[in-house]
PDB file of C-alpha atoms and ligand atoms in Angstrom:
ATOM      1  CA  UNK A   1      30.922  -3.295   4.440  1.00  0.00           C
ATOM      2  CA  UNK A   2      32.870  -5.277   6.749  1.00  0.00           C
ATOM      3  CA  UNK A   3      32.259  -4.916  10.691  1.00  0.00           C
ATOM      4  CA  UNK A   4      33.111  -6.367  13.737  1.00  0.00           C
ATOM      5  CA  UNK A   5      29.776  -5.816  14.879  1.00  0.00           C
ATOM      6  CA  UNK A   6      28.235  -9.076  16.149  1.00  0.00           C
ATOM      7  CA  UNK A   7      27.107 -11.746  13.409  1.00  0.00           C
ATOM      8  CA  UNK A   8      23.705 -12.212  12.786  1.00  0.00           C
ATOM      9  CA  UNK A   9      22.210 -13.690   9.568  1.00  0.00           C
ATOM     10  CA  UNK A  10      18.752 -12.634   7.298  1.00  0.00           C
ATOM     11  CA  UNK A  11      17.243 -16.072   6.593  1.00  0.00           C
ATOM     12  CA  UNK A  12      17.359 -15.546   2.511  1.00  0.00           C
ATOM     13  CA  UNK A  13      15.618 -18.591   1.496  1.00  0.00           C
ATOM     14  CA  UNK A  14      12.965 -15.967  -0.604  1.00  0.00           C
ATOM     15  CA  UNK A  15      11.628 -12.429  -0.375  1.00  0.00           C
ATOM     16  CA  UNK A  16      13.761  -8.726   0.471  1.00  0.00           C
ATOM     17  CA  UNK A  17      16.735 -10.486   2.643  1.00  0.00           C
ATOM     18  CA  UNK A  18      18.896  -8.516   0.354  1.00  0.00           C
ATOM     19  CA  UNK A  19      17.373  -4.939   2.382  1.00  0.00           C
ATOM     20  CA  UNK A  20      17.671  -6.491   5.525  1.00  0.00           C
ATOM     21  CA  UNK A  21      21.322  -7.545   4.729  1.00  0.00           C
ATOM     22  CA  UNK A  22      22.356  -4.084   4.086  1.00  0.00           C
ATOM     23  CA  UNK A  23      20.690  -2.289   6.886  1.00  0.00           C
ATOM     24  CA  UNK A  24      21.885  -4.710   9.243  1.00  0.00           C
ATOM     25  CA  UNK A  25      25.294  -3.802   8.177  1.00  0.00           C
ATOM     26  CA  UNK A  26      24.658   0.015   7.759  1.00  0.00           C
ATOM     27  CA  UNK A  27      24.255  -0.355  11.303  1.00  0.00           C
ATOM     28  CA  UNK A  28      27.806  -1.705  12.123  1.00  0.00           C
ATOM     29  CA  UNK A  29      26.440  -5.363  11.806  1.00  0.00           C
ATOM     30  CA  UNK A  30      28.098  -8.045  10.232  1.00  0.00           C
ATOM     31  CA  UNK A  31      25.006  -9.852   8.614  1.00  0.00           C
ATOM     32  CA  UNK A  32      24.888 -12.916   6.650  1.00  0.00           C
ATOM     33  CA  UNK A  33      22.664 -14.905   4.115  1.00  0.00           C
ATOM     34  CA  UNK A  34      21.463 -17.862   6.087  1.00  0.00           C
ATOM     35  CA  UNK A  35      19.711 -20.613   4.013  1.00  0.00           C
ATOM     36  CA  UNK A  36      21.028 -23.819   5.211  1.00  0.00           C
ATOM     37  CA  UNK A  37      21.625 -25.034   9.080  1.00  0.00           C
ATOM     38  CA  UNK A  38      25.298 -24.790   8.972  1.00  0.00           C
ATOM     39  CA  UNK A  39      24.829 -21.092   8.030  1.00  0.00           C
ATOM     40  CA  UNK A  40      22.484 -20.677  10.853  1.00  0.00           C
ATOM     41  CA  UNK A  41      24.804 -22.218  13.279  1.00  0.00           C
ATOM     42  CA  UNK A  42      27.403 -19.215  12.927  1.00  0.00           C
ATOM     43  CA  UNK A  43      24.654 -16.440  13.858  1.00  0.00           C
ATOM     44  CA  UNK A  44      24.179 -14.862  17.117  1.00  0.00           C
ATOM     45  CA  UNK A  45      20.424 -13.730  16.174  1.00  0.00           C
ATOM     46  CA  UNK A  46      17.982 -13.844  12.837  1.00  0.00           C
ATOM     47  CA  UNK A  47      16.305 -11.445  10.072  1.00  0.00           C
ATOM     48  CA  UNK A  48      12.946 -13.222   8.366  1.00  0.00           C
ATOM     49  CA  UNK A  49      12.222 -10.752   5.885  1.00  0.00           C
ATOM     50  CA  UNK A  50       9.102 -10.409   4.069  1.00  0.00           C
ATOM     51  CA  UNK A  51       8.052 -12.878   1.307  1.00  0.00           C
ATOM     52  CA  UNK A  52       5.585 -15.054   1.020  1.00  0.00           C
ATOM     53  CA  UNK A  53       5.072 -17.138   4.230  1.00  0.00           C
ATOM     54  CA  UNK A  54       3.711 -20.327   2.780  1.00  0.00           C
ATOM     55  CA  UNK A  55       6.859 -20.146   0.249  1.00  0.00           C
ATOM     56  CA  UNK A  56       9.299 -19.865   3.211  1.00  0.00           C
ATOM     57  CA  UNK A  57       7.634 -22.442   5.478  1.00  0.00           C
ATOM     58  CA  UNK A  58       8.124 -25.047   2.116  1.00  0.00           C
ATOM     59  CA  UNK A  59      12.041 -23.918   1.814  1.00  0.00           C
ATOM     60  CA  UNK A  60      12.808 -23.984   5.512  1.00  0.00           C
ATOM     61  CA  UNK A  61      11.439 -27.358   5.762  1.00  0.00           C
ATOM     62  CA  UNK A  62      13.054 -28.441   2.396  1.00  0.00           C
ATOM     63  CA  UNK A  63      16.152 -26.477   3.282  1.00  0.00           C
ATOM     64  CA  UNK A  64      16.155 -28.241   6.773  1.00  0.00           C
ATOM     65  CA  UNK A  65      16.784 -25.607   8.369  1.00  0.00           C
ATOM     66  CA  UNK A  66      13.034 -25.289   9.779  1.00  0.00           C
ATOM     67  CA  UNK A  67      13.808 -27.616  12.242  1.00  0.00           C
ATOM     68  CA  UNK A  68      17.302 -26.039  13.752  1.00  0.00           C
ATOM     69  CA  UNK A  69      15.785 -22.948  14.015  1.00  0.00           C
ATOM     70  CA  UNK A  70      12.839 -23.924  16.172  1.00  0.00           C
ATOM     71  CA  UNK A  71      15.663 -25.022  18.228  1.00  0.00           C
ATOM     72  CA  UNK A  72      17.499 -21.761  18.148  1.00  0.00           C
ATOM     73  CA  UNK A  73      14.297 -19.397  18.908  1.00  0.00           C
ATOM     74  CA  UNK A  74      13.514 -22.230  22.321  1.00  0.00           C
ATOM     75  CA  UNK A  75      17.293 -21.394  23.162  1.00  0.00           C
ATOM     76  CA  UNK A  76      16.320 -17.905  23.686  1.00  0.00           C
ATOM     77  CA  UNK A  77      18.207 -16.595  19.819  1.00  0.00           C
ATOM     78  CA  UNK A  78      17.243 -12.889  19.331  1.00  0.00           C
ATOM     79  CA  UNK A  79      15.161 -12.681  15.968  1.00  0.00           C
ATOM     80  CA  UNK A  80      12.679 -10.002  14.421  1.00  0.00           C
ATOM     81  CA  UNK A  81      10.322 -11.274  11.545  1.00  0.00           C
ATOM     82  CA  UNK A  82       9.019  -8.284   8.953  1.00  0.00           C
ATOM     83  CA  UNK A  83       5.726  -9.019   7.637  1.00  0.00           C
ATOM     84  CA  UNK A  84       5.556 -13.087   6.047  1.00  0.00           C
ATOM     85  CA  UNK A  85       8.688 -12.991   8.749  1.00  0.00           C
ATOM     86  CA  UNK A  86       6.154 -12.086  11.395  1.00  0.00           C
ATOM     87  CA  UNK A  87       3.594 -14.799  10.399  1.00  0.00           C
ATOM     88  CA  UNK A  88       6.697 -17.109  10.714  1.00  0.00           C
ATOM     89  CA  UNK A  89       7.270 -16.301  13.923  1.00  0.00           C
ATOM     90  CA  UNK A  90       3.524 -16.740  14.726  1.00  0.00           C
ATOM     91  CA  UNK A  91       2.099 -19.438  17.179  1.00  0.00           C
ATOM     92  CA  UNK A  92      -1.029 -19.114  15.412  1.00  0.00           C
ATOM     93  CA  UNK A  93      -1.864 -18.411  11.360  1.00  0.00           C
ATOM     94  CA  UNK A  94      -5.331 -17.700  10.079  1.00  0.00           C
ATOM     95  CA  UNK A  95      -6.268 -17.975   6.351  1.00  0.00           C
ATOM     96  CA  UNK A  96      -2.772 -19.701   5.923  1.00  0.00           C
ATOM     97  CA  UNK A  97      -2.506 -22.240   3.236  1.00  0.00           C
ATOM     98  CA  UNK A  98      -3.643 -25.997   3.795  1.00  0.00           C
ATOM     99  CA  UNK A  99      -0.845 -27.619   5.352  1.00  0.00           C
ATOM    100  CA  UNK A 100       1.314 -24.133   5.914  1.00  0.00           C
ATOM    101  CA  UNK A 101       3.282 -24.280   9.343  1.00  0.00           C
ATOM    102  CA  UNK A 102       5.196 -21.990  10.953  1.00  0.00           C
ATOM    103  CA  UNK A 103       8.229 -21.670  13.186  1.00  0.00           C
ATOM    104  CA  UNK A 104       6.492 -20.510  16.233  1.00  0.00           C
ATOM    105  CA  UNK A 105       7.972 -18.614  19.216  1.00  0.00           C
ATOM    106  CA  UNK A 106       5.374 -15.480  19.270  1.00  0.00           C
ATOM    107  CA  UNK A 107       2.898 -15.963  21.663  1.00  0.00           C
ATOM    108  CA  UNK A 108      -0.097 -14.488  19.050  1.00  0.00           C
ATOM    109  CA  UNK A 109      -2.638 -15.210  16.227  1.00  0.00           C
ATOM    110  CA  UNK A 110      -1.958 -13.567  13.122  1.00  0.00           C
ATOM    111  CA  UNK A 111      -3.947 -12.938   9.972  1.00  0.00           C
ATOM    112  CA  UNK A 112      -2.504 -13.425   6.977  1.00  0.00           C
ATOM    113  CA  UNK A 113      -3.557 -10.568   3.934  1.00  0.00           C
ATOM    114  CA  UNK A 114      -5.680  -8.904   6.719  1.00  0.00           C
ATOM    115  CA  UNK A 115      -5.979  -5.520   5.051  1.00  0.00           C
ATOM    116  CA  UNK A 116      -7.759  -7.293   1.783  1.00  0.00           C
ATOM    117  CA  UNK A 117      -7.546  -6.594  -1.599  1.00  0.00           C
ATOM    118  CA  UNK A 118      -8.728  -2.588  -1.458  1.00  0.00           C
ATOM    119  CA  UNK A 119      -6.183  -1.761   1.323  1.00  0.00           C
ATOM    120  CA  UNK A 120      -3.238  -4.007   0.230  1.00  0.00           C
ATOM    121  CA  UNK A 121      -0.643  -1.279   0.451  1.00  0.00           C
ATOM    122  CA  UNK A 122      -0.725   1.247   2.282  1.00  0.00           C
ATOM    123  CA  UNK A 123       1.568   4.158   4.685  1.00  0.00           C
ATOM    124  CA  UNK A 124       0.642   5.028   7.886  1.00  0.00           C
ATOM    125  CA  UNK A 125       2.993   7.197  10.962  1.00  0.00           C
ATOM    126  CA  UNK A 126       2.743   4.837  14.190  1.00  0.00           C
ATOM    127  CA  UNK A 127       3.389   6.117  17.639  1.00  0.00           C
ATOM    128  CA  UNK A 128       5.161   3.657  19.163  1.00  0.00           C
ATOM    129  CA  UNK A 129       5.763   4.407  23.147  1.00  0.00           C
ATOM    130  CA  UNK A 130       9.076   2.031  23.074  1.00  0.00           C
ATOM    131  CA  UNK A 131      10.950   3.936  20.189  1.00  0.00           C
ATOM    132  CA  UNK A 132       9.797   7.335  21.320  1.00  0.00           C
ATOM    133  CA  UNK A 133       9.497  10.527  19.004  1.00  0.00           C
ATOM    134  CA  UNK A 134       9.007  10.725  15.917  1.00  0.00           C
ATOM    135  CA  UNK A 135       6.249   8.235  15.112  1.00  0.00           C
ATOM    136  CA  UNK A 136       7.157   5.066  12.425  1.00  0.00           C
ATOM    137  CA  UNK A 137       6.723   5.763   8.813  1.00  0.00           C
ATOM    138  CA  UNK A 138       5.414   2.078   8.711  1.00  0.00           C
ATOM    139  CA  UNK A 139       5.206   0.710   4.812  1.00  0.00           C
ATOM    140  CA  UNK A 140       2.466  -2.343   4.326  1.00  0.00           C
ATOM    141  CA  UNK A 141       2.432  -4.685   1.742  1.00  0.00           C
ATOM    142  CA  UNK A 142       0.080  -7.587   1.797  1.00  0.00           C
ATOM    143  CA  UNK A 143       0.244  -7.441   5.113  1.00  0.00           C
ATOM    144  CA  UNK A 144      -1.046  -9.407   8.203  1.00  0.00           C
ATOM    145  CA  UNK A 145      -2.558  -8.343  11.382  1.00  0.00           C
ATOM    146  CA  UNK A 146      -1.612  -9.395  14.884  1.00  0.00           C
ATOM    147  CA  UNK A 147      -5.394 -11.112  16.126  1.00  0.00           C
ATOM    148  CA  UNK A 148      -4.869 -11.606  19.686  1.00  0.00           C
ATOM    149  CA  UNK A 149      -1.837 -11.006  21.195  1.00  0.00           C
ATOM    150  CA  UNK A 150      -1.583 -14.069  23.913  1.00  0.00           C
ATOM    151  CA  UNK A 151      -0.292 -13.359  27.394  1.00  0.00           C
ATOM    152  CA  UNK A 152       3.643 -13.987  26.480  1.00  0.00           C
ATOM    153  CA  UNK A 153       3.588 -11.442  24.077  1.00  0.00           C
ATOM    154  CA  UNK A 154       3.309  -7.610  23.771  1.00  0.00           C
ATOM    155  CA  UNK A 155       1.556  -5.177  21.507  1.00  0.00           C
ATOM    156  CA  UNK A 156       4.046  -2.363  20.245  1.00  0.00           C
ATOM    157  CA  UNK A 157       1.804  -0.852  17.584  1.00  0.00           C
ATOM    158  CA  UNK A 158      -1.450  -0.033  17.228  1.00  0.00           C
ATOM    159  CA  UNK A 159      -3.390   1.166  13.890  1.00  0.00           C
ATOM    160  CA  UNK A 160      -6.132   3.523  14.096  1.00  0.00           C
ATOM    161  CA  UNK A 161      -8.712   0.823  14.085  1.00  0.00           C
ATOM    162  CA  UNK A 162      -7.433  -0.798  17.267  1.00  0.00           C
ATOM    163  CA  UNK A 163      -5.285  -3.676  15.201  1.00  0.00           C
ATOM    164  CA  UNK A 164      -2.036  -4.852  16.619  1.00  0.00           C
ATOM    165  CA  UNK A 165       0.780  -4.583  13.934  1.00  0.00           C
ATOM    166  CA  UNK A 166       4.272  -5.207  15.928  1.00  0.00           C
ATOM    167  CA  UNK A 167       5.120  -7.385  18.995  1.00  0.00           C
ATOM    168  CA  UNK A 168       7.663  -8.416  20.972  1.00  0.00           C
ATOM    169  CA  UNK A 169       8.216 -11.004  23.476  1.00  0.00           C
ATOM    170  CA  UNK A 170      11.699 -11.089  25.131  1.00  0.00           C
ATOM    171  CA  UNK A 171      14.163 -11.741  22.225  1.00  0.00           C
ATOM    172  CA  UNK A 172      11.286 -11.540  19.583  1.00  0.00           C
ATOM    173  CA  UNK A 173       9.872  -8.710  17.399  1.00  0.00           C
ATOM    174  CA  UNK A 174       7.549  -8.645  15.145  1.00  0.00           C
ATOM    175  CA  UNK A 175       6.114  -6.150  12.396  1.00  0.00           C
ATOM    176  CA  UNK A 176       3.982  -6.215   9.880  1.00  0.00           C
ATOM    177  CA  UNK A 177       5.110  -3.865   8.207  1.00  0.00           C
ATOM    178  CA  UNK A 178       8.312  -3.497   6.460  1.00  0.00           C
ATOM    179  CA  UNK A 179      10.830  -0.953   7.969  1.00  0.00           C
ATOM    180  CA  UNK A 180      13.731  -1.987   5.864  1.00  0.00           C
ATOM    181  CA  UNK A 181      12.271  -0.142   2.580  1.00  0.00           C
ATOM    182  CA  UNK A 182      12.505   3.136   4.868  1.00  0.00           C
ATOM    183  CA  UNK A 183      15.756   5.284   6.164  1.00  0.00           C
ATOM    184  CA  UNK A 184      14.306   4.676  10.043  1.00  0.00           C
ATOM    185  CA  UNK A 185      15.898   1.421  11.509  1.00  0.00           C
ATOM    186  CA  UNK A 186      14.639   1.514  14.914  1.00  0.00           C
ATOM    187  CA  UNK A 187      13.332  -1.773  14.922  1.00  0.00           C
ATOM    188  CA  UNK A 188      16.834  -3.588  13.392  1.00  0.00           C
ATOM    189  CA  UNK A 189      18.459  -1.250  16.072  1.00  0.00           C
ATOM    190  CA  UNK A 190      16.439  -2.650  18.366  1.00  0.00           C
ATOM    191  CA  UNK A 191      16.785  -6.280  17.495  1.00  0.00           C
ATOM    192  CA  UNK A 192      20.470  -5.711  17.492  1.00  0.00           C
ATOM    193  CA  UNK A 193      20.689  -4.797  21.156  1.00  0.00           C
ATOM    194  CA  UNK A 194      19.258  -8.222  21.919  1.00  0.00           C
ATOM    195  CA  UNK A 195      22.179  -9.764  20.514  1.00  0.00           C
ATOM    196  CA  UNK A 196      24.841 -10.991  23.023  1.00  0.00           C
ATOM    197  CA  UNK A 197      28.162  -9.366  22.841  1.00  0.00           C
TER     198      UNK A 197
HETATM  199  N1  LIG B 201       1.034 -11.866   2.299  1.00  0.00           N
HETATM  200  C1  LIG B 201       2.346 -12.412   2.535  1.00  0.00           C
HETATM  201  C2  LIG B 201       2.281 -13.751   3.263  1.00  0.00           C
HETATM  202  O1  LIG B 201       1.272 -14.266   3.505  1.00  0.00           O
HETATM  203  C3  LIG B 201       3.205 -11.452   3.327  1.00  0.00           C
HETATM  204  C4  LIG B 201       3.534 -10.224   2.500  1.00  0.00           C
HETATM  205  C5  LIG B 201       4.845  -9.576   2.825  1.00  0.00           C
HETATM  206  O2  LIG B 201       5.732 -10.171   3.464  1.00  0.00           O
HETATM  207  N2  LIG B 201       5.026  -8.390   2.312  1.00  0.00           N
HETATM  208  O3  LIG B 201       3.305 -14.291   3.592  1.00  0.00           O
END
């Protein structure tokens, strides 16, 4: 679909950019593949899907566009990470890969695979105060948990068990789960809003 919505770009280096992409634009959007620097230079805010973190932390480097976009999220560019997105956006990783970094920008320690091999996937309803009624059909997939959310950052989502599974911290968001493979786009709404007109 083509929009005048503002631009923003889903970094598709690896993982579901494609389902990002096209909710992005289902919601008046006009959204972008970003994989190289230039790309990212035309984009008013940023999608990191899910993936695999350690996989996207290699290409953005290799890409170079891990560098440029560290600059973009210390300007202040709006961008929500889903899931490996999330741990992207992450000051902190546990059980990451020797030698995996990440982009940085959320004030929080994540865990990556928290939910172990038994609960890998799995579908929970969140309340979640910010995006009122009805709760989040929230769909997890290998998923990591937020650890301690540091005292930049917010908790927006809370399991059950008292784990912290979305943040935000003025033009960051964070989930861990994946609300692009669901019809409720609160979250993209959400991140959109942040994006300059
Ligand atoms: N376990 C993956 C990682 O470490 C994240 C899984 C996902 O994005 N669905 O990056």
């Amino acid at each position: 679909m083509n929009s005048s919505g503002p631009r923003v770009g889903v970094l598709a280096l690896q993982g579901d950019f494609r389902e990002h992409l096209s909710v992005l634009r289902g919601l008046g959007a006009d959204a972008v593949p970003v994989r190289r620097a230039a790309e990212l230079d035309d984009v008013a805010g940023l999608v990191i899907p899910g993936g695999e973190s350690s996989v996207m932390d290699k290409l953005s480097r290799l890409f170079g566009v891990a560098e440029p976009l560290k600059a973009r999220i210390a300007d202040g560019m709006p961008v929500y990470g889903t899931c490996a997105g999330l741990i992207m956006l992450a000051d902190t990783v546990r059980d990451a890969i020797t030698g995996q970094q990440t982009l940085g920008g959320l004030d929080v320690v994540v865990r990556r695979n928290a939910f172990g091999n038994q609960n890998d996937s799995f579908e929970t309803d969140l309340d979640i105060p910010e995006l009122g009624a009805p709760p989040v059909h929230a769909v997890f997939i290998r998923a990591p948990a937020v650890e301690v959310v540091g005292p930049n950052a917010r908790a927006l989502a809370t399991l059950d068990d008292g784990r912290v599974v979305a943040v935000e911290q003025g033009p960051l968001l964070g989930t861990a789960f994946h609300p692009e493979m669901t019809d409720d786009h609160r979250f993209h709404a959400r991140f959109l809003e942040r994006i300059p007109s």
